PDB file of C-alpha atoms in Angstrom:
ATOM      1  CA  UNK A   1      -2.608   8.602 -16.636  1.00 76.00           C
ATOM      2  CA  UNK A   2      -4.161   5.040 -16.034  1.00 81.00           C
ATOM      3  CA  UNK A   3      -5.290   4.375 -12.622  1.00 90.00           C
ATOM      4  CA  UNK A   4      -6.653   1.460 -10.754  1.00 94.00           C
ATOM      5  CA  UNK A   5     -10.536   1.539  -9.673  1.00 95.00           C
ATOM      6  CA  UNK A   6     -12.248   0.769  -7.268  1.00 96.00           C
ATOM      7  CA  UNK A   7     -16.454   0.144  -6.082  1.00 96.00           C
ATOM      8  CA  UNK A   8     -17.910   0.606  -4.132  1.00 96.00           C
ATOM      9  CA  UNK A   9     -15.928   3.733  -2.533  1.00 95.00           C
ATOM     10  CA  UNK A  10     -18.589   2.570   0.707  1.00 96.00           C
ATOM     11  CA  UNK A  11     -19.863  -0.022   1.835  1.00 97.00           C
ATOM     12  CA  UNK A  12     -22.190  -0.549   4.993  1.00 97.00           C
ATOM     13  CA  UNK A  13     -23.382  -4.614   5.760  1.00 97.00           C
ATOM     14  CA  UNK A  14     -24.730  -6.575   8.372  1.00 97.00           C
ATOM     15  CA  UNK A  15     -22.503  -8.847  10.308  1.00 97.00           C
ATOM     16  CA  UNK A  16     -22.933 -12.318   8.546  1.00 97.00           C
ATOM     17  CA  UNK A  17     -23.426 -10.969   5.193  1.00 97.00           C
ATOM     18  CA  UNK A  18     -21.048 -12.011   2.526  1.00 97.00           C
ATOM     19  CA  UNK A  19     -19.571  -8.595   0.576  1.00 98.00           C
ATOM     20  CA  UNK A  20     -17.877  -8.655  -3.028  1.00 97.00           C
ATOM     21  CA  UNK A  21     -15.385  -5.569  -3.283  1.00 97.00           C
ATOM     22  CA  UNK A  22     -14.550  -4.892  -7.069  1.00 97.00           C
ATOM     23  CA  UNK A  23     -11.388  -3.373  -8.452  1.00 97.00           C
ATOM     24  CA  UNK A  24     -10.512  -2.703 -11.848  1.00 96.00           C
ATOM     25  CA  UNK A  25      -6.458  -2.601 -12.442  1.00 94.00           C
ATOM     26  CA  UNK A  26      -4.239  -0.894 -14.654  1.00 92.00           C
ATOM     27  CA  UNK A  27      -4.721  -2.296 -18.278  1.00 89.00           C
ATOM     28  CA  UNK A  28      -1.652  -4.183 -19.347  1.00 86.00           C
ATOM     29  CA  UNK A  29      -0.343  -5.001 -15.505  1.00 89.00           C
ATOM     30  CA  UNK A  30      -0.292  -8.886 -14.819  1.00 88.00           C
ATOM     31  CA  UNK A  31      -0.294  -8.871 -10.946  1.00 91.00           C
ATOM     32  CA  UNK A  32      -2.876  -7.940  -8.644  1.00 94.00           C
ATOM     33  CA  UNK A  33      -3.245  -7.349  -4.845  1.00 95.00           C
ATOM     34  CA  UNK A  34      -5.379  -6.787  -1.725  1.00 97.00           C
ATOM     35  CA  UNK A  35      -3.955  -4.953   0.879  1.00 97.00           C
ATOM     36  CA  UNK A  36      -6.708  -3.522   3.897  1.00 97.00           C
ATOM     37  CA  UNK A  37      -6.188  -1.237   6.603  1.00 95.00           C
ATOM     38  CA  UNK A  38      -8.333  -0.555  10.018  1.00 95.00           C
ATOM     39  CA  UNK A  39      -8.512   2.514  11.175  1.00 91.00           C
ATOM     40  CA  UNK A  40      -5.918   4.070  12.743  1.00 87.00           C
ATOM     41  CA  UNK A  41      -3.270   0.825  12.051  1.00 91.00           C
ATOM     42  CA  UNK A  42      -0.976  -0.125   9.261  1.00 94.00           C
ATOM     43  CA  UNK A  43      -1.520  -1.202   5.988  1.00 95.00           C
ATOM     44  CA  UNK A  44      -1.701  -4.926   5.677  1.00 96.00           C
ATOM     45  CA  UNK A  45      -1.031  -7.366   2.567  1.00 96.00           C
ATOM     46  CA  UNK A  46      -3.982  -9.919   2.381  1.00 97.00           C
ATOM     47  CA  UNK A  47      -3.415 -11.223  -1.103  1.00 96.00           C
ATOM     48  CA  UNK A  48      -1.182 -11.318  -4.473  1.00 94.00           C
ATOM     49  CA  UNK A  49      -2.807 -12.777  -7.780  1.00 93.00           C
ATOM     50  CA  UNK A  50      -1.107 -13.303 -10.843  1.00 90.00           C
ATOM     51  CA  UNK A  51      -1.226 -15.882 -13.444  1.00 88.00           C
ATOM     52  CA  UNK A  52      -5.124 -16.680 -12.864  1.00 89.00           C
ATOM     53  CA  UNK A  53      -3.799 -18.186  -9.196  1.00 92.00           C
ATOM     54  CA  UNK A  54      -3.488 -17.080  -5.925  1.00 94.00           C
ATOM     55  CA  UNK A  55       0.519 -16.426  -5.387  1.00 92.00           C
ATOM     56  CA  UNK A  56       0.888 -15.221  -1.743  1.00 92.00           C
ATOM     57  CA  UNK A  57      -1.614 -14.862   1.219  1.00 94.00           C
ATOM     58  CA  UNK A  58      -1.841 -13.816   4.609  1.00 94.00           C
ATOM     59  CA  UNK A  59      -2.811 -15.689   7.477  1.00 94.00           C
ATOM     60  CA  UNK A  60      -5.948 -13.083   7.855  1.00 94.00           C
ATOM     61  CA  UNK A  61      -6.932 -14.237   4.095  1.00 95.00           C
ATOM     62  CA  UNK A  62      -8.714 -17.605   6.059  1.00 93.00           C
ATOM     63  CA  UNK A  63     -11.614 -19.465   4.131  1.00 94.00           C
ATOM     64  CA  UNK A  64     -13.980 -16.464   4.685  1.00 95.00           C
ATOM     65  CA  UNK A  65     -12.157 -14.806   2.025  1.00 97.00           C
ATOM     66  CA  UNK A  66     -11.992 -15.252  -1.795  1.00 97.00           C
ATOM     67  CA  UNK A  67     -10.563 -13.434  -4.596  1.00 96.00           C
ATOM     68  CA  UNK A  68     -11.290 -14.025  -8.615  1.00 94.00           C
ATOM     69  CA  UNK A  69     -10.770 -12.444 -11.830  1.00 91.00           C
ATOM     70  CA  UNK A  70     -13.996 -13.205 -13.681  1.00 84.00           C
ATOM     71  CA  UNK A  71     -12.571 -12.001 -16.909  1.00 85.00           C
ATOM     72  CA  UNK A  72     -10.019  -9.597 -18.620  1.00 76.00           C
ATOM     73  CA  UNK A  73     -10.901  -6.710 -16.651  1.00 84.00           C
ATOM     74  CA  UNK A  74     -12.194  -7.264 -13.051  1.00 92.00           C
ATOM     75  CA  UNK A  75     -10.630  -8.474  -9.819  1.00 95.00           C
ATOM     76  CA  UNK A  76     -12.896  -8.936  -7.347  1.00 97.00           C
ATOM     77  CA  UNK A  77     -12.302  -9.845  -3.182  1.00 97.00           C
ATOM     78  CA  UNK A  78     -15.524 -11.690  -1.686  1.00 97.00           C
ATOM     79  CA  UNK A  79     -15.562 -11.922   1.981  1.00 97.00           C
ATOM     80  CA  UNK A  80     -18.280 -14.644   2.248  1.00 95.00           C
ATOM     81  CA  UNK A  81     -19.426 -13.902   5.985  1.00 94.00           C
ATOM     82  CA  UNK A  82     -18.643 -10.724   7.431  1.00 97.00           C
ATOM     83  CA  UNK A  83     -17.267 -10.545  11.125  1.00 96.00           C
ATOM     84  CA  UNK A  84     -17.120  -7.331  12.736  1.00 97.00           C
ATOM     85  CA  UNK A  85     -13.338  -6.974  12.616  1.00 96.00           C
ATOM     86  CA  UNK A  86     -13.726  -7.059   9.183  1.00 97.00           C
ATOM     87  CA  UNK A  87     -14.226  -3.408   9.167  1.00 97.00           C
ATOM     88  CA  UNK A  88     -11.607  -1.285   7.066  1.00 97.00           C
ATOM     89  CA  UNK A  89     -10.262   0.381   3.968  1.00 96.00           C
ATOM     90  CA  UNK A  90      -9.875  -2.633   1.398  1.00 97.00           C
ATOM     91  CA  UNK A  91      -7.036  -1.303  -1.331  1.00 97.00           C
ATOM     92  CA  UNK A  92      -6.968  -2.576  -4.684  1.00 97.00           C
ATOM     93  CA  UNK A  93      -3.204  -2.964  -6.184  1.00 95.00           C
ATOM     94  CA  UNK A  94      -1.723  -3.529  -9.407  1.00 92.00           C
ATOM     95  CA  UNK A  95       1.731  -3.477 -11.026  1.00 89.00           C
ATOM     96  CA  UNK A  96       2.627  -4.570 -14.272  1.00 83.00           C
ATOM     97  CA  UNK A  97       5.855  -6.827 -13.723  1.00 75.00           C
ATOM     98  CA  UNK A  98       9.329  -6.929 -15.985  1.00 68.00           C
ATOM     99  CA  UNK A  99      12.157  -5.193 -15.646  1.00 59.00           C
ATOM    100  CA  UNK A 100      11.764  -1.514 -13.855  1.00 59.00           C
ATOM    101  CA  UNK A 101       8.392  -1.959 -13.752  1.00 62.00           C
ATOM    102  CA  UNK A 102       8.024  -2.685  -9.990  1.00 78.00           C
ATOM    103  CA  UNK A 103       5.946   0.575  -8.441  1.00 85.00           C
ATOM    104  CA  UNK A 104       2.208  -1.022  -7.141  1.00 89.00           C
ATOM    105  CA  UNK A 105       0.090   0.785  -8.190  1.00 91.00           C
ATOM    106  CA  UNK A 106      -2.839   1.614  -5.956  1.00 93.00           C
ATOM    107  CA  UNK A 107      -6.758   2.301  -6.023  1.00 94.00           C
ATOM    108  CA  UNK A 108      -9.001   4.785  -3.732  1.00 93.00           C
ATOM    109  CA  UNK A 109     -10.282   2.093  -1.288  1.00 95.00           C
ATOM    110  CA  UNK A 110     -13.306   0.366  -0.440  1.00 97.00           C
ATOM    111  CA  UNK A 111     -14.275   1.678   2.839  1.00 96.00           C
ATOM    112  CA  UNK A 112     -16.364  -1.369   4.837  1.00 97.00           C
ATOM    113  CA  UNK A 113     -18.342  -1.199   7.730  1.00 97.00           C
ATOM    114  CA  UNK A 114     -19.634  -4.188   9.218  1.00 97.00           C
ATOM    115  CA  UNK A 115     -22.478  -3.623  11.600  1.00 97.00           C
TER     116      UNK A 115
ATOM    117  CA  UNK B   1       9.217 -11.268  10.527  1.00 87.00           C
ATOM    118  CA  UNK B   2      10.095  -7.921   8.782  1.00 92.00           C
ATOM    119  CA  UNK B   3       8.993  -4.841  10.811  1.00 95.00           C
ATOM    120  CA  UNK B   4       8.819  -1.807   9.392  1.00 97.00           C
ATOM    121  CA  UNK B   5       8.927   1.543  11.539  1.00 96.00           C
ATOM    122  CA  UNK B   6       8.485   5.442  11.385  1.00 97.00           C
ATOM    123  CA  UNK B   7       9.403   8.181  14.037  1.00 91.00           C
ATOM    124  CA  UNK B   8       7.890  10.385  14.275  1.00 91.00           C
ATOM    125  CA  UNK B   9       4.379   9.576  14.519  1.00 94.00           C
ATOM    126  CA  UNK B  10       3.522  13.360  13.553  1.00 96.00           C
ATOM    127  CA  UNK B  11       5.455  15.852  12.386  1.00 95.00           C
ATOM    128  CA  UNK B  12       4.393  19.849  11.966  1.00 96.00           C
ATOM    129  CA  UNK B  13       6.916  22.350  10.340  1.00 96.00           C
ATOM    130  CA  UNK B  14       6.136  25.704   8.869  1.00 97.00           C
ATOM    131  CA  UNK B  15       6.287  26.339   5.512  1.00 97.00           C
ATOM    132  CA  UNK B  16       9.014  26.691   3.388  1.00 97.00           C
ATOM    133  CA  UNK B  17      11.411  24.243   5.749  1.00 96.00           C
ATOM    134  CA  UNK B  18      12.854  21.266   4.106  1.00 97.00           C
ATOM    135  CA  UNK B  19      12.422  18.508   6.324  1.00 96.00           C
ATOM    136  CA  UNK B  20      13.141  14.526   6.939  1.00 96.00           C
ATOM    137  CA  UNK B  21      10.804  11.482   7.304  1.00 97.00           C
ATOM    138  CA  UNK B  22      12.692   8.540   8.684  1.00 97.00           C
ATOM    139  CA  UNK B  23      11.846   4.802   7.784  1.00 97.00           C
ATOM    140  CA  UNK B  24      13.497   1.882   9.247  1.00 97.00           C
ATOM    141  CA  UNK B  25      13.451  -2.008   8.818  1.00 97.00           C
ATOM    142  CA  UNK B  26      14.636  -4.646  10.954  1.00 96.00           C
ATOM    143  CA  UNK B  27      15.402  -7.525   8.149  1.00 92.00           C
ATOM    144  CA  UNK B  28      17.962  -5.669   5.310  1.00 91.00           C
ATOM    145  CA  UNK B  29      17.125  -8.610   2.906  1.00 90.00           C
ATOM    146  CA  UNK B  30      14.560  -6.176   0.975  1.00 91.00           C
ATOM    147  CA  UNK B  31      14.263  -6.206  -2.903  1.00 91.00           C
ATOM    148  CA  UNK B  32      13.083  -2.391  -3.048  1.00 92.00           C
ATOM    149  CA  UNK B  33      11.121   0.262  -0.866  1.00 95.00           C
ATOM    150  CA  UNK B  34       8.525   2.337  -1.893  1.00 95.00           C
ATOM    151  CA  UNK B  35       7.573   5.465  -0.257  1.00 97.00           C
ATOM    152  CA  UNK B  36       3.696   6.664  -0.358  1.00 96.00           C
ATOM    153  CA  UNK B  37       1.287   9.588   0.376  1.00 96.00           C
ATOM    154  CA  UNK B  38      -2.134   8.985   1.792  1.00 94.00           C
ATOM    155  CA  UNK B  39      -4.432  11.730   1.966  1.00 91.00           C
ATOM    156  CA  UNK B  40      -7.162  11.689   4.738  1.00 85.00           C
ATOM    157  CA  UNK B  41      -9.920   8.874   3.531  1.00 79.00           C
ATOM    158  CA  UNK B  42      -7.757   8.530   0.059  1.00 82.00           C
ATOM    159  CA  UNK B  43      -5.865   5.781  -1.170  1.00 86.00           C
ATOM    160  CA  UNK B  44      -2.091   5.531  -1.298  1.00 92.00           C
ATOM    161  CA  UNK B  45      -0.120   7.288  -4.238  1.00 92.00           C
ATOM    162  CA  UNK B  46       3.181   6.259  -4.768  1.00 92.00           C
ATOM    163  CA  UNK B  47       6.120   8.689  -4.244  1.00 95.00           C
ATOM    164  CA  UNK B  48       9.355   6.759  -5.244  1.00 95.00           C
ATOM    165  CA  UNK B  49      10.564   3.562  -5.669  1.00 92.00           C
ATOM    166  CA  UNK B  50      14.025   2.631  -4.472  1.00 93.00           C
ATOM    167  CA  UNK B  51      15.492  -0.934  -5.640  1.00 91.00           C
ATOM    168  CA  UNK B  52      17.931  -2.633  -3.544  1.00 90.00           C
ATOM    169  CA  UNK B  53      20.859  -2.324  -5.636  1.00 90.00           C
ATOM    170  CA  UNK B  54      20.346   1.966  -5.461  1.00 92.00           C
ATOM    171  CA  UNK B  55      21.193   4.324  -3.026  1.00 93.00           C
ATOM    172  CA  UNK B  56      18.375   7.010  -3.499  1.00 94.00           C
ATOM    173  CA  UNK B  57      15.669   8.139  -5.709  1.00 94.00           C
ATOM    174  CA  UNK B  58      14.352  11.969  -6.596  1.00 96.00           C
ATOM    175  CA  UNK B  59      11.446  13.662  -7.838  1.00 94.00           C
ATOM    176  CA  UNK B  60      11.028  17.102  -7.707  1.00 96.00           C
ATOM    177  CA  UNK B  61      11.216  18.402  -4.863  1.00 97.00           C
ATOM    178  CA  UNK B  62      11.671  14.493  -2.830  1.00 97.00           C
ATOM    179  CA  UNK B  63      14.679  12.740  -2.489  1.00 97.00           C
ATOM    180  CA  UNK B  64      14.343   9.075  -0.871  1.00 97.00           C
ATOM    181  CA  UNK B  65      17.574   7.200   0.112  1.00 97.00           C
ATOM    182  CA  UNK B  66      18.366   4.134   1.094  1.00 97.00           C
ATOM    183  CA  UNK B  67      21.056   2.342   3.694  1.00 96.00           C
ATOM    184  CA  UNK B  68      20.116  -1.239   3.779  1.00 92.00           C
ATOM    185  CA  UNK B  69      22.972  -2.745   5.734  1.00 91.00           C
ATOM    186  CA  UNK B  70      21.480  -0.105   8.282  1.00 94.00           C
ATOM    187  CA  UNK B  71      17.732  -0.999   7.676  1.00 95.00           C
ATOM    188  CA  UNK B  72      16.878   2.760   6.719  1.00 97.00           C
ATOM    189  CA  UNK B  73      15.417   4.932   4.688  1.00 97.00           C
ATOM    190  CA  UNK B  74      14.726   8.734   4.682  1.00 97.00           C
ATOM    191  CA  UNK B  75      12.521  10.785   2.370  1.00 97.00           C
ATOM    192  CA  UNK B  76      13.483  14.364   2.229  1.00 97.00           C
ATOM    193  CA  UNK B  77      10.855  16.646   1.673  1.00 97.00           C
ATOM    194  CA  UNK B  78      12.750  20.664  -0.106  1.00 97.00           C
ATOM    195  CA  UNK B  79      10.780  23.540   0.676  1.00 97.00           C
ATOM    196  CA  UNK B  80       7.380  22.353   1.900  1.00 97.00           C
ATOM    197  CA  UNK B  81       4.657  23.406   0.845  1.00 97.00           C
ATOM    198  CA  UNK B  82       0.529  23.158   2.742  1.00 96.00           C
ATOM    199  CA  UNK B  83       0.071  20.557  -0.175  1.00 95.00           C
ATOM    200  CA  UNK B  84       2.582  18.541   1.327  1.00 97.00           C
ATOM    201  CA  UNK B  85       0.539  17.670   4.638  1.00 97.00           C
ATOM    202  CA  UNK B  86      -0.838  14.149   4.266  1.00 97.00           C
ATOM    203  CA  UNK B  87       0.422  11.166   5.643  1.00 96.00           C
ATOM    204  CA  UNK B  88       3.928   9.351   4.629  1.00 98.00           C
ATOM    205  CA  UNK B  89       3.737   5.708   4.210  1.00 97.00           C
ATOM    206  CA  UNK B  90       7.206   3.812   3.574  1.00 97.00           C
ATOM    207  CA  UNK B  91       6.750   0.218   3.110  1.00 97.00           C
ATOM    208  CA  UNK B  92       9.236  -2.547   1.876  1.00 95.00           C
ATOM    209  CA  UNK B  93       9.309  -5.793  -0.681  1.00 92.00           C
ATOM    210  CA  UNK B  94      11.192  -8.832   0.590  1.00 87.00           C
ATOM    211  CA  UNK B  95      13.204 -11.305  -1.647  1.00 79.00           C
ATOM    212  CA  UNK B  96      10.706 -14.241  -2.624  1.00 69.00           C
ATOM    213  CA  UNK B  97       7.202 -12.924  -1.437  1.00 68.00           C
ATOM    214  CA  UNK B  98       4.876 -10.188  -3.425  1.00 76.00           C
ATOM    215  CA  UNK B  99       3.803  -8.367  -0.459  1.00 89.00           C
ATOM    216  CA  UNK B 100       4.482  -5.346   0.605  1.00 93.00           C
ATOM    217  CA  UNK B 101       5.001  -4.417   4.450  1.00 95.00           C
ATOM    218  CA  UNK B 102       4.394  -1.448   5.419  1.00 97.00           C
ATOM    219  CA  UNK B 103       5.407   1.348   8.345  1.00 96.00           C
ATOM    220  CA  UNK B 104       2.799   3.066  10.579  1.00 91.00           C
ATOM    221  CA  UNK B 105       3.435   6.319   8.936  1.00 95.00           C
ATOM    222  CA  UNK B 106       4.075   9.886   9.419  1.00 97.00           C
ATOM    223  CA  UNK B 107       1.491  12.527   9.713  1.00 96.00           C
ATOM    224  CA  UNK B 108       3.354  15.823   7.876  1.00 97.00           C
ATOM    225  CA  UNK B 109       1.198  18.964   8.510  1.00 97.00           C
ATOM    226  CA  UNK B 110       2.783  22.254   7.341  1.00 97.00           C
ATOM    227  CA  UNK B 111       2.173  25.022   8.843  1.00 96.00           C
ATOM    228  CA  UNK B 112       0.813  28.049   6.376  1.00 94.00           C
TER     229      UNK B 112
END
């Protein structure tokens, strides 16, 4: 069964640092999001992607963070200077859009810890 | 601002019981809601989808419904099974918006 993917499944940085998480969605679904979660709290929406363009954000998705698809396969979230709050699972969704076709779809997480 | 809440926190029932998680929302505008497992340090795998327009959902041995005039949602788990303990996620998809908001969760451990 496809799956969405995810890399690194760890990642340790120094505060300041800028971090690119990569995610690899479902082949033929056409929107894409970024959802992270600190330990121990809920699971929070950051992003939504679709059409090449940012369609939703947070207000925690500030100008420290970025998102791209660099081509037909990749979808990448680049937090350019790393704070420590930062620290937390980063999911990777994707869902393919159209009629009954609504489930997101989600990847293993990027766990980050910002030192 | 939707809020999205589930009681209990925890939850521990021997095996073999059929049990209830309970999910509720304060704004009943949703489009659907989408009940997930997490495993410790996993990602979230989706359970069920329920759209607005339905009442409840099954799989197996899960049956998710749905009162949204009442802002709730229950996910009934038949004859648990060890396999079942992981955390419960339900989370919820406004009209208009792409994101999903999600509940605190409930940690299910079944008792062998």
């Amino acid at each position: 069964e496809p799956e969405v993917t995810q890399t690194p499944s760890h990642q340790v940085t120094q505060m300041g640092q800028e971090v690119i998480l990569r995610c690899v969605p479902i082949s033929n679904h056409l929107y894409f999001y970024w959802y992270r979660q600190i330990l121990g709290q809920k699971v929070e929406f950051l992003v939504s992607f679709y059409n090449n363009e940012i369609s939703e954000k947070s207000e925690i998705f500030d100008d420290q963070f970025s998102v791209e698809r660099p081509d037909g396969s990749n979808f990448t979230l680049k937090i350019r200077s790393t704070k420590l709050e930062d620290s937390a699972m980063y999911f990777c969704a994707s869902l393919a859009g159209g009629l009954y076709q609504e489930t997101q779809y989600f990847g293993p997480g990027t766990r980050l810890l910002v030192l | 601002k939707q809020e999205v809440t589930q009681i209990p926190a925890a939850l521990s029932v021997p095996e073999g019981e059929n049990l209830v998680l309970n999910c509720s929302f304060t704004d009943s505008a949703i489009y659907n809601l989408q009940w997930f497992r997490q495993d410790p340090g996993k990602g979230l795998t989706s359970l069920l989808l329920i759209q607005s327009s339905q009442r409840e959902q099954t799989s197996g041995r899960l049956n998710a419904s749905l009162d949204k005039s009442s802002g709730r949602s229950t996910l009934y788990i038949a004859a648990s099974q060890p396999g079942d303990s992981a955390t419960y996620l339900c989370a919820v998809k406004g009209f208009g918006n792409e994101k999903l908001t999600f509940g605190t969760g409930t940690r299910l451990t079944i008792i062998p």
